[in-house]
PDB file of C-alpha atoms in Angstrom:
ATOM      1  CA  UNK V  12      40.808 -90.425  39.582  1.00  0.00           C
ATOM      2  CA  UNK V  13      39.765 -91.711  36.147  1.00  0.00           C
ATOM      3  CA  UNK V  14      42.195 -94.172  34.586  1.00  0.00           C
ATOM      4  CA  UNK V  15      42.315 -96.196  31.401  1.00  0.00           C
ATOM      5  CA  UNK V  16      44.804 -98.562  29.805  1.00  0.00           C
ATOM      6  CA  UNK V  17      46.053 -98.610  26.248  1.00  0.00           C
ATOM      7  CA  UNK V  18      48.554-100.848  24.415  1.00  0.00           C
ATOM      8  CA  UNK V  19      51.626 -99.187  22.906  1.00  0.00           C
ATOM      9  CA  UNK V  20      54.415-100.142  20.534  1.00  0.00           C
ATOM     10  CA  UNK V  21      56.326-101.465  23.551  1.00  0.00           C
ATOM     11  CA  UNK V  22      53.633-104.200  23.825  1.00  0.00           C
ATOM     12  CA  UNK V  23      52.917-103.168  27.395  1.00  0.00           C
ATOM     13  CA  UNK V  24      49.755-101.631  28.742  1.00  0.00           C
ATOM     14  CA  UNK V  25      50.210 -98.012  29.694  1.00  0.00           C
ATOM     15  CA  UNK V  26      48.068 -96.303  32.308  1.00  0.00           C
ATOM     16  CA  UNK V  27      46.397 -93.044  31.323  1.00  0.00           C
ATOM     17  CA  UNK V  28      44.996 -90.632  33.926  1.00  0.00           C
ATOM     18  CA  UNK V  29      42.647 -87.711  33.354  1.00  0.00           C
ATOM     19  CA  UNK V  30      44.270 -84.568  34.769  1.00  0.00           C
ATOM     20  CA  UNK V  31      41.818 -82.074  33.259  1.00  0.00           C
ATOM     21  CA  UNK V  32      39.785 -81.690  36.458  1.00  0.00           C
ATOM     22  CA  UNK V  33      40.583 -80.604  39.991  1.00  0.00           C
ATOM     23  CA  UNK V  34      41.885 -83.195  42.436  1.00  0.00           C
ATOM     24  CA  UNK V  35      39.239 -83.932  45.054  1.00  0.00           C
ATOM     25  CA  UNK V  36      41.570 -84.889  47.913  1.00  0.00           C
ATOM     26  CA  UNK V  37      45.227 -85.047  48.905  1.00  0.00           C
ATOM     27  CA  UNK V  38      45.296 -88.727  47.960  1.00  0.00           C
ATOM     28  CA  UNK V  39      43.726 -87.945  44.584  1.00  0.00           C
ATOM     29  CA  UNK V  40      46.354 -85.245  43.961  1.00  0.00           C
ATOM     30  CA  UNK V  41      49.207 -87.598  44.873  1.00  0.00           C
ATOM     31  CA  UNK V  42      47.862 -90.483  42.818  1.00  0.00           C
ATOM     32  CA  UNK V  43      47.030 -88.411  39.722  1.00  0.00           C
ATOM     33  CA  UNK V  44      50.012 -86.043  39.625  1.00  0.00           C
ATOM     34  CA  UNK V  45      52.504 -86.568  36.824  1.00  0.00           C
ATOM     35  CA  UNK V  46      54.662 -84.424  34.568  1.00  0.00           C
ATOM     36  CA  UNK V  47      52.757 -82.443  31.940  1.00  0.00           C
ATOM     37  CA  UNK V  48      54.530 -81.808  28.637  1.00  0.00           C
ATOM     38  CA  UNK V  49      51.874 -79.935  26.645  1.00  0.00           C
ATOM     39  CA  UNK V  50      49.983 -76.929  27.995  1.00  0.00           C
ATOM     40  CA  UNK V  51      46.991 -75.004  26.701  1.00  0.00           C
ATOM     41  CA  UNK V  52      47.273 -71.402  25.546  1.00  0.00           C
ATOM     42  CA  UNK V  53      45.283 -70.310  28.586  1.00  0.00           C
ATOM     43  CA  UNK V  54      46.610 -67.966  31.267  1.00  0.00           C
ATOM     44  CA  UNK V  55      46.609 -68.991  34.906  1.00  0.00           C
ATOM     45  CA  UNK V  56      44.420 -66.742  37.024  1.00  0.00           C
ATOM     46  CA  UNK V  57      46.649 -64.489  39.207  1.00  0.00           C
ATOM     47  CA  UNK V  58      44.663 -65.259  42.358  1.00  0.00           C
ATOM     48  CA  UNK V  59      45.014 -69.006  41.729  1.00  0.00           C
ATOM     49  CA  UNK V  60      48.767 -68.701  41.176  1.00  0.00           C
ATOM     50  CA  UNK V  61      49.150 -66.624  44.333  1.00  0.00           C
ATOM     51  CA  UNK V  62      47.159 -69.164  46.358  1.00  0.00           C
ATOM     52  CA  UNK V  63      49.370 -72.010  45.119  1.00  0.00           C
ATOM     53  CA  UNK V  64      52.563 -70.173  46.040  1.00  0.00           C
ATOM     54  CA  UNK V  65      51.350 -68.916  49.411  1.00  0.00           C
ATOM     55  CA  UNK V  66      50.265 -72.387  50.491  1.00  0.00           C
ATOM     56  CA  UNK V  67      53.395 -74.064  49.103  1.00  0.00           C
ATOM     57  CA  UNK V  68      55.487 -71.865  51.386  1.00  0.00           C
ATOM     58  CA  UNK V  69      54.139 -74.002  54.244  1.00  0.00           C
ATOM     59  CA  UNK V  70      56.360 -76.849  53.012  1.00  0.00           C
ATOM     60  CA  UNK V  71      58.608 -78.300  55.731  1.00  0.00           C
ATOM     61  CA  UNK V  72      62.293 -77.463  55.887  1.00  0.00           C
ATOM     62  CA  UNK V  73      65.134 -78.355  58.234  1.00  0.00           C
ATOM     63  CA  UNK V  74      65.040 -76.018  61.265  1.00  0.00           C
ATOM     64  CA  UNK V  75      62.682 -73.800  59.243  1.00  0.00           C
ATOM     65  CA  UNK V  76      65.568 -72.826  56.952  1.00  0.00           C
ATOM     66  CA  UNK V  77      63.273 -72.233  53.941  1.00  0.00           C
ATOM     67  CA  UNK V  78      66.327 -72.264  51.651  1.00  0.00           C
ATOM     68  CA  UNK V  79      64.431 -71.529  48.436  1.00  0.00           C
ATOM     69  CA  UNK V  80      63.725 -68.420  46.425  1.00  0.00           C
ATOM     70  CA  UNK V  81      61.069 -68.519  43.728  1.00  0.00           C
ATOM     71  CA  UNK V  82      61.074 -66.463  40.528  1.00  0.00           C
ATOM     72  CA  UNK V  83      57.762 -66.432  38.643  1.00  0.00           C
ATOM     73  CA  UNK V  84      57.821 -65.595  34.939  1.00  0.00           C
ATOM     74  CA  UNK V  85      54.800 -64.861  32.762  1.00  0.00           C
ATOM     75  CA  UNK V  86      54.167 -62.849  29.595  1.00  0.00           C
ATOM     76  CA  UNK V  87      57.145 -61.150  27.982  1.00  0.00           C
ATOM     77  CA  UNK V  88      59.523 -62.070  30.820  1.00  0.00           C
ATOM     78  CA  UNK V  89      58.705 -65.738  30.212  1.00  0.00           C
ATOM     79  CA  UNK V  90      59.155 -65.341  26.456  1.00  0.00           C
ATOM     80  CA  UNK V  91      62.538 -63.622  26.800  1.00  0.00           C
ATOM     81  CA  UNK V  92      63.792 -66.344  29.115  1.00  0.00           C
ATOM     82  CA  UNK V  93      62.604 -69.054  26.732  1.00  0.00           C
ATOM     83  CA  UNK V  94      64.364 -67.461  23.766  1.00  0.00           C
ATOM     84  CA  UNK V  95      67.620 -67.034  25.701  1.00  0.00           C
ATOM     85  CA  UNK V  96      67.602 -70.606  27.023  1.00  0.00           C
ATOM     86  CA  UNK V  97      66.815 -72.084  23.601  1.00  0.00           C
ATOM     87  CA  UNK V  98      69.722 -70.192  22.078  1.00  0.00           C
ATOM     88  CA  UNK V  99      72.034 -71.454  24.834  1.00  0.00           C
ATOM     89  CA  UNK V 100      70.794 -75.025  24.380  1.00  0.00           C
ATOM     90  CA  UNK V 101      71.339 -74.911  20.628  1.00  0.00           C
ATOM     91  CA  UNK V 102      74.825 -73.419  20.855  1.00  0.00           C
ATOM     92  CA  UNK V 103      76.281 -74.418  24.211  1.00  0.00           C
ATOM     93  CA  UNK V 104      76.925 -77.219  26.661  1.00  0.00           C
ATOM     94  CA  UNK V 105      74.923 -77.592  29.900  1.00  0.00           C
ATOM     95  CA  UNK V 106      76.843 -76.782  33.077  1.00  0.00           C
ATOM     96  CA  UNK V 107      74.394 -76.800  36.012  1.00  0.00           C
ATOM     97  CA  UNK V 108      75.540 -75.403  39.340  1.00  0.00           C
ATOM     98  CA  UNK V 109      74.083 -78.462  41.057  1.00  0.00           C
ATOM     99  CA  UNK V 110      75.753 -81.381  39.229  1.00  0.00           C
ATOM    100  CA  UNK V 111      73.412 -83.922  37.685  1.00  0.00           C
ATOM    101  CA  UNK V 112      73.998 -87.407  39.036  1.00  0.00           C
ATOM    102  CA  UNK V 113      75.166 -89.682  36.231  1.00  0.00           C
ATOM    103  CA  UNK V 114      76.037 -92.939  38.005  1.00  0.00           C
ATOM    104  CA  UNK V 115      73.058 -95.065  39.046  1.00  0.00           C
ATOM    105  CA  UNK V 116      72.790 -98.734  40.068  1.00  0.00           C
ATOM    106  CA  UNK V 117      71.675-101.079  37.295  1.00  0.00           C
ATOM    107  CA  UNK V 118      68.148-101.592  38.645  1.00  0.00           C
ATOM    108  CA  UNK V 119      67.513 -97.842  38.802  1.00  0.00           C
ATOM    109  CA  UNK V 120      69.046 -97.237  35.369  1.00  0.00           C
ATOM    110  CA  UNK V 121      66.662 -99.865  34.024  1.00  0.00           C
ATOM    111  CA  UNK V 122      63.654 -97.980  35.440  1.00  0.00           C
ATOM    112  CA  UNK V 123      64.934 -94.708  33.980  1.00  0.00           C
ATOM    113  CA  UNK V 124      65.545 -96.235  30.548  1.00  0.00           C
ATOM    114  CA  UNK V 125      62.150 -97.939  30.600  1.00  0.00           C
ATOM    115  CA  UNK V 126      60.401 -94.672  31.410  1.00  0.00           C
ATOM    116  CA  UNK V 127      62.210 -92.871  28.584  1.00  0.00           C
ATOM    117  CA  UNK V 128      61.143 -95.516  26.093  1.00  0.00           C
ATOM    118  CA  UNK V 129      57.547 -95.371  27.306  1.00  0.00           C
ATOM    119  CA  UNK V 130      57.421 -91.581  27.038  1.00  0.00           C
ATOM    120  CA  UNK V 131      58.922 -91.659  23.538  1.00  0.00           C
ATOM    121  CA  UNK V 132      56.417 -94.355  22.600  1.00  0.00           C
ATOM    122  CA  UNK V 133      53.423 -92.315  23.748  1.00  0.00           C
ATOM    123  CA  UNK V 134      54.916 -89.235  22.039  1.00  0.00           C
ATOM    124  CA  UNK V 135      55.321 -91.334  18.850  1.00  0.00           C
ATOM    125  CA  UNK V 136      59.066 -90.719  18.675  1.00  0.00           C
ATOM    126  CA  UNK V 137      61.217 -93.518  17.324  1.00  0.00           C
ATOM    127  CA  UNK V 138      64.216 -94.394  19.489  1.00  0.00           C
ATOM    128  CA  UNK V 139      66.615 -93.986  16.541  1.00  0.00           C
ATOM    129  CA  UNK V 140      65.166 -90.611  15.505  1.00  0.00           C
ATOM    130  CA  UNK V 141      67.767 -88.370  17.176  1.00  0.00           C
ATOM    131  CA  UNK V 142      66.418 -85.227  15.515  1.00  0.00           C
ATOM    132  CA  UNK V 143      62.959 -85.822  16.978  1.00  0.00           C
ATOM    133  CA  UNK V 144      64.429 -86.628  20.404  1.00  0.00           C
ATOM    134  CA  UNK V 145      66.478 -83.422  20.312  1.00  0.00           C
ATOM    135  CA  UNK V 146      63.368 -81.396  19.417  1.00  0.00           C
ATOM    136  CA  UNK V 147      61.531 -83.042  22.292  1.00  0.00           C
ATOM    137  CA  UNK V 148      64.349 -82.124  24.691  1.00  0.00           C
ATOM    138  CA  UNK V 149      64.348 -78.538  23.415  1.00  0.00           C
ATOM    139  CA  UNK V 150      60.700 -78.262  24.458  1.00  0.00           C
ATOM    140  CA  UNK V 151      61.982 -77.965  28.032  1.00  0.00           C
ATOM    141  CA  UNK V 152      63.212 -74.475  27.204  1.00  0.00           C
ATOM    142  CA  UNK V 153      59.839 -73.558  25.709  1.00  0.00           C
ATOM    143  CA  UNK V 154      58.329 -74.579  29.055  1.00  0.00           C
ATOM    144  CA  UNK V 155      56.183 -77.000  27.026  1.00  0.00           C
ATOM    145  CA  UNK V 156      54.093 -73.917  26.116  1.00  0.00           C
ATOM    146  CA  UNK V 157      53.116 -73.369  29.770  1.00  0.00           C
ATOM    147  CA  UNK V 158      52.147 -69.746  30.485  1.00  0.00           C
ATOM    148  CA  UNK V 159      53.991 -69.762  33.831  1.00  0.00           C
ATOM    149  CA  UNK V 160      57.631 -70.679  34.425  1.00  0.00           C
ATOM    150  CA  UNK V 161      59.112 -70.875  37.913  1.00  0.00           C
ATOM    151  CA  UNK V 162      62.820 -70.869  38.704  1.00  0.00           C
ATOM    152  CA  UNK V 163      64.013 -72.120  42.077  1.00  0.00           C
ATOM    153  CA  UNK V 164      67.239 -70.615  43.398  1.00  0.00           C
ATOM    154  CA  UNK V 165      69.121 -70.691  46.686  1.00  0.00           C
ATOM    155  CA  UNK V 166      71.910 -68.721  48.324  1.00  0.00           C
ATOM    156  CA  UNK V 167      72.819 -71.775  50.426  1.00  0.00           C
ATOM    157  CA  UNK V 168      75.224 -74.521  49.462  1.00  0.00           C
ATOM    158  CA  UNK V 169      73.168 -77.265  47.893  1.00  0.00           C
ATOM    159  CA  UNK V 170      73.891 -79.991  50.419  1.00  0.00           C
ATOM    160  CA  UNK V 171      71.725 -83.032  51.100  1.00  0.00           C
ATOM    161  CA  UNK V 172      69.361 -81.269  53.512  1.00  0.00           C
ATOM    162  CA  UNK V 173      68.853 -78.233  51.302  1.00  0.00           C
ATOM    163  CA  UNK V 174      67.978 -80.662  48.515  1.00  0.00           C
ATOM    164  CA  UNK V 175      65.397 -82.407  50.702  1.00  0.00           C
ATOM    165  CA  UNK V 176      63.862 -79.054  51.670  1.00  0.00           C
ATOM    166  CA  UNK V 177      63.563 -77.891  48.063  1.00  0.00           C
ATOM    167  CA  UNK V 178      62.122 -81.278  47.105  1.00  0.00           C
ATOM    168  CA  UNK V 179      59.399 -80.868  49.749  1.00  0.00           C
ATOM    169  CA  UNK V 180      58.629 -77.393  48.430  1.00  0.00           C
ATOM    170  CA  UNK V 181      58.387 -78.634  44.834  1.00  0.00           C
ATOM    171  CA  UNK V 182      56.088 -81.500  45.839  1.00  0.00           C
ATOM    172  CA  UNK V 183      53.829 -79.028  47.637  1.00  0.00           C
ATOM    173  CA  UNK V 184      53.712 -76.830  44.542  1.00  0.00           C
ATOM    174  CA  UNK V 185      52.823 -79.738  42.269  1.00  0.00           C
ATOM    175  CA  UNK V 186      50.091 -81.122  44.525  1.00  0.00           C
ATOM    176  CA  UNK V 187      48.567 -77.680  44.899  1.00  0.00           C
ATOM    177  CA  UNK V 188      48.552 -77.340  41.121  1.00  0.00           C
ATOM    178  CA  UNK V 189      46.538 -80.581  40.916  1.00  0.00           C
ATOM    179  CA  UNK V 190      44.171 -79.266  43.592  1.00  0.00           C
ATOM    180  CA  UNK V 191      43.425 -76.289  41.353  1.00  0.00           C
ATOM    181  CA  UNK V 192      43.076 -78.310  38.145  1.00  0.00           C
ATOM    182  CA  UNK V 193      46.477 -77.263  36.828  1.00  0.00           C
ATOM    183  CA  UNK V 194      49.363 -79.366  35.585  1.00  0.00           C
ATOM    184  CA  UNK V 195      53.071 -78.972  36.243  1.00  0.00           C
ATOM    185  CA  UNK V 196      56.431 -80.302  35.144  1.00  0.00           C
ATOM    186  CA  UNK V 197      59.537 -80.118  37.372  1.00  0.00           C
ATOM    187  CA  UNK V 198      62.598 -79.592  35.175  1.00  0.00           C
ATOM    188  CA  UNK V 199      66.250 -80.073  36.039  1.00  0.00           C
ATOM    189  CA  UNK V 200      66.916 -78.863  32.475  1.00  0.00           C
ATOM    190  CA  UNK V 201      65.977 -75.321  33.499  1.00  0.00           C
ATOM    191  CA  UNK V 202      69.119 -75.241  35.642  1.00  0.00           C
ATOM    192  CA  UNK V 203      71.347 -76.281  32.741  1.00  0.00           C
ATOM    193  CA  UNK V 204      72.434 -72.741  31.830  1.00  0.00           C
ATOM    194  CA  UNK V 205      72.565 -70.781  35.105  1.00  0.00           C
ATOM    195  CA  UNK V 206      74.374 -67.776  33.629  1.00  0.00           C
ATOM    196  CA  UNK V 207      71.440 -67.210  31.259  1.00  0.00           C
ATOM    197  CA  UNK V 208      68.905 -67.353  34.077  1.00  0.00           C
ATOM    198  CA  UNK V 209      70.983 -65.021  36.249  1.00  0.00           C
ATOM    199  CA  UNK V 210      71.356 -62.520  33.422  1.00  0.00           C
ATOM    200  CA  UNK V 211      67.639 -62.539  32.638  1.00  0.00           C
ATOM    201  CA  UNK V 212      66.635 -62.159  36.298  1.00  0.00           C
ATOM    202  CA  UNK V 213      69.548 -59.909  37.362  1.00  0.00           C
ATOM    203  CA  UNK V 214      70.565 -62.366  40.084  1.00  0.00           C
ATOM    204  CA  UNK V 215      73.845 -62.142  42.033  1.00  0.00           C
ATOM    205  CA  UNK V 216      76.486 -64.726  41.235  1.00  0.00           C
ATOM    206  CA  UNK V 217      76.224 -66.376  44.656  1.00  0.00           C
ATOM    207  CA  UNK V 218      72.551 -67.249  44.065  1.00  0.00           C
ATOM    208  CA  UNK V 219      72.502 -70.767  42.652  1.00  0.00           C
ATOM    209  CA  UNK V 220      69.971 -71.786  40.021  1.00  0.00           C
ATOM    210  CA  UNK V 221      68.646 -75.165  41.157  1.00  0.00           C
ATOM    211  CA  UNK V 222      65.855 -76.127  38.768  1.00  0.00           C
ATOM    212  CA  UNK V 223      62.586 -74.916  37.317  1.00  0.00           C
ATOM    213  CA  UNK V 224      58.938 -75.830  37.037  1.00  0.00           C
ATOM    214  CA  UNK V 225      56.422 -75.155  34.273  1.00  0.00           C
ATOM    215  CA  UNK V 226      52.754 -74.890  35.147  1.00  0.00           C
ATOM    216  CA  UNK V 227      49.439 -74.195  33.496  1.00  0.00           C
ATOM    217  CA  UNK V 228      46.336 -75.908  32.179  1.00  0.00           C
ATOM    218  CA  UNK V 229      47.193 -79.277  30.581  1.00  0.00           C
ATOM    219  CA  UNK V 230      46.255 -80.074  27.015  1.00  0.00           C
ATOM    220  CA  UNK V 231      44.214 -83.288  26.716  1.00  0.00           C
ATOM    221  CA  UNK V 232      46.720 -85.497  24.900  1.00  0.00           C
ATOM    222  CA  UNK V 233      47.920 -89.069  25.459  1.00  0.00           C
ATOM    223  CA  UNK V 234      51.336 -87.704  26.424  1.00  0.00           C
ATOM    224  CA  UNK V 235      49.746 -85.588  29.151  1.00  0.00           C
ATOM    225  CA  UNK V 236      47.553 -88.403  30.438  1.00  0.00           C
ATOM    226  CA  UNK V 237      50.390 -90.958  30.469  1.00  0.00           C
ATOM    227  CA  UNK V 238      50.991 -92.100  34.049  1.00  0.00           C
ATOM    228  CA  UNK V 239      54.487 -93.383  34.822  1.00  0.00           C
ATOM    229  CA  UNK V 240      54.658 -96.751  36.629  1.00  0.00           C
ATOM    230  CA  UNK V 241      55.820 -97.257  40.206  1.00  0.00           C
ATOM    231  CA  UNK V 242      57.390-100.178  42.006  1.00  0.00           C
ATOM    232  CA  UNK V 243      55.152-102.228  44.302  1.00  0.00           C
ATOM    233  CA  UNK V 244      54.909-101.618  48.024  1.00  0.00           C
ATOM    234  CA  UNK V 245      56.559-104.979  48.725  1.00  0.00           C
ATOM    235  CA  UNK V 246      59.627-104.158  46.632  1.00  0.00           C
ATOM    236  CA  UNK V 247      60.454-100.821  48.301  1.00  0.00           C
ATOM    237  CA  UNK V 248      58.914-100.903  51.793  1.00  0.00           C
ATOM    238  CA  UNK V 249      59.780-103.151  54.725  1.00  0.00           C
ATOM    239  CA  UNK V 250      57.714-103.395  57.907  1.00  0.00           C
ATOM    240  CA  UNK V 251      59.215-104.229  61.298  1.00  0.00           C
ATOM    241  CA  UNK V 252      57.412-105.069  64.527  1.00  0.00           C
TER     242      UNK V 252
END
């Protein structure tokens, strides 16, 4: 994994990771994976996409429930979904079927705020520039120009264990993307307007739209190479003997 550091307007050193090549190992994939927010205008080979999905289905789930359904959009289907979601985002209010958690402890809120400021800094968006921040948010519904958009749905109630299962499946997808030299971005925003997704995919009302994921070949920009920080082992892990 190739890394470099660069100073930003926040006067901190950011870590940048090259994600333009294939990950050489599981550890490399874990250590180099991060959200990609600019994709190249390059289609993903069908056999590569199928391999990623087939292998991701080996993700663990409670009692082998496999509570996920995956909807893969490319070409005109992807474009129609993008247009419909952008219109909803510009004219409506998000109402996800799985409520977004809004109350976090102070230490976690600090990490979330810090990450947002770092991302805006690398993207060269001023904190007070609401118009630019809104445009950046709207990019979610363009799938950041990714040629492939996945929507994850479930017919089960989204309880704690279903959430864990779907999280394991998403992690498998993202690591497999890195293995194949692709980038990905998991997006809660793609569950913001479930009625739009259901209409576009002709889904029954009892099938919940959980989230989405954009994937493709990453563009080589600072924003795409920006690697979000993590807490130290000592601060989050305790050993007992």
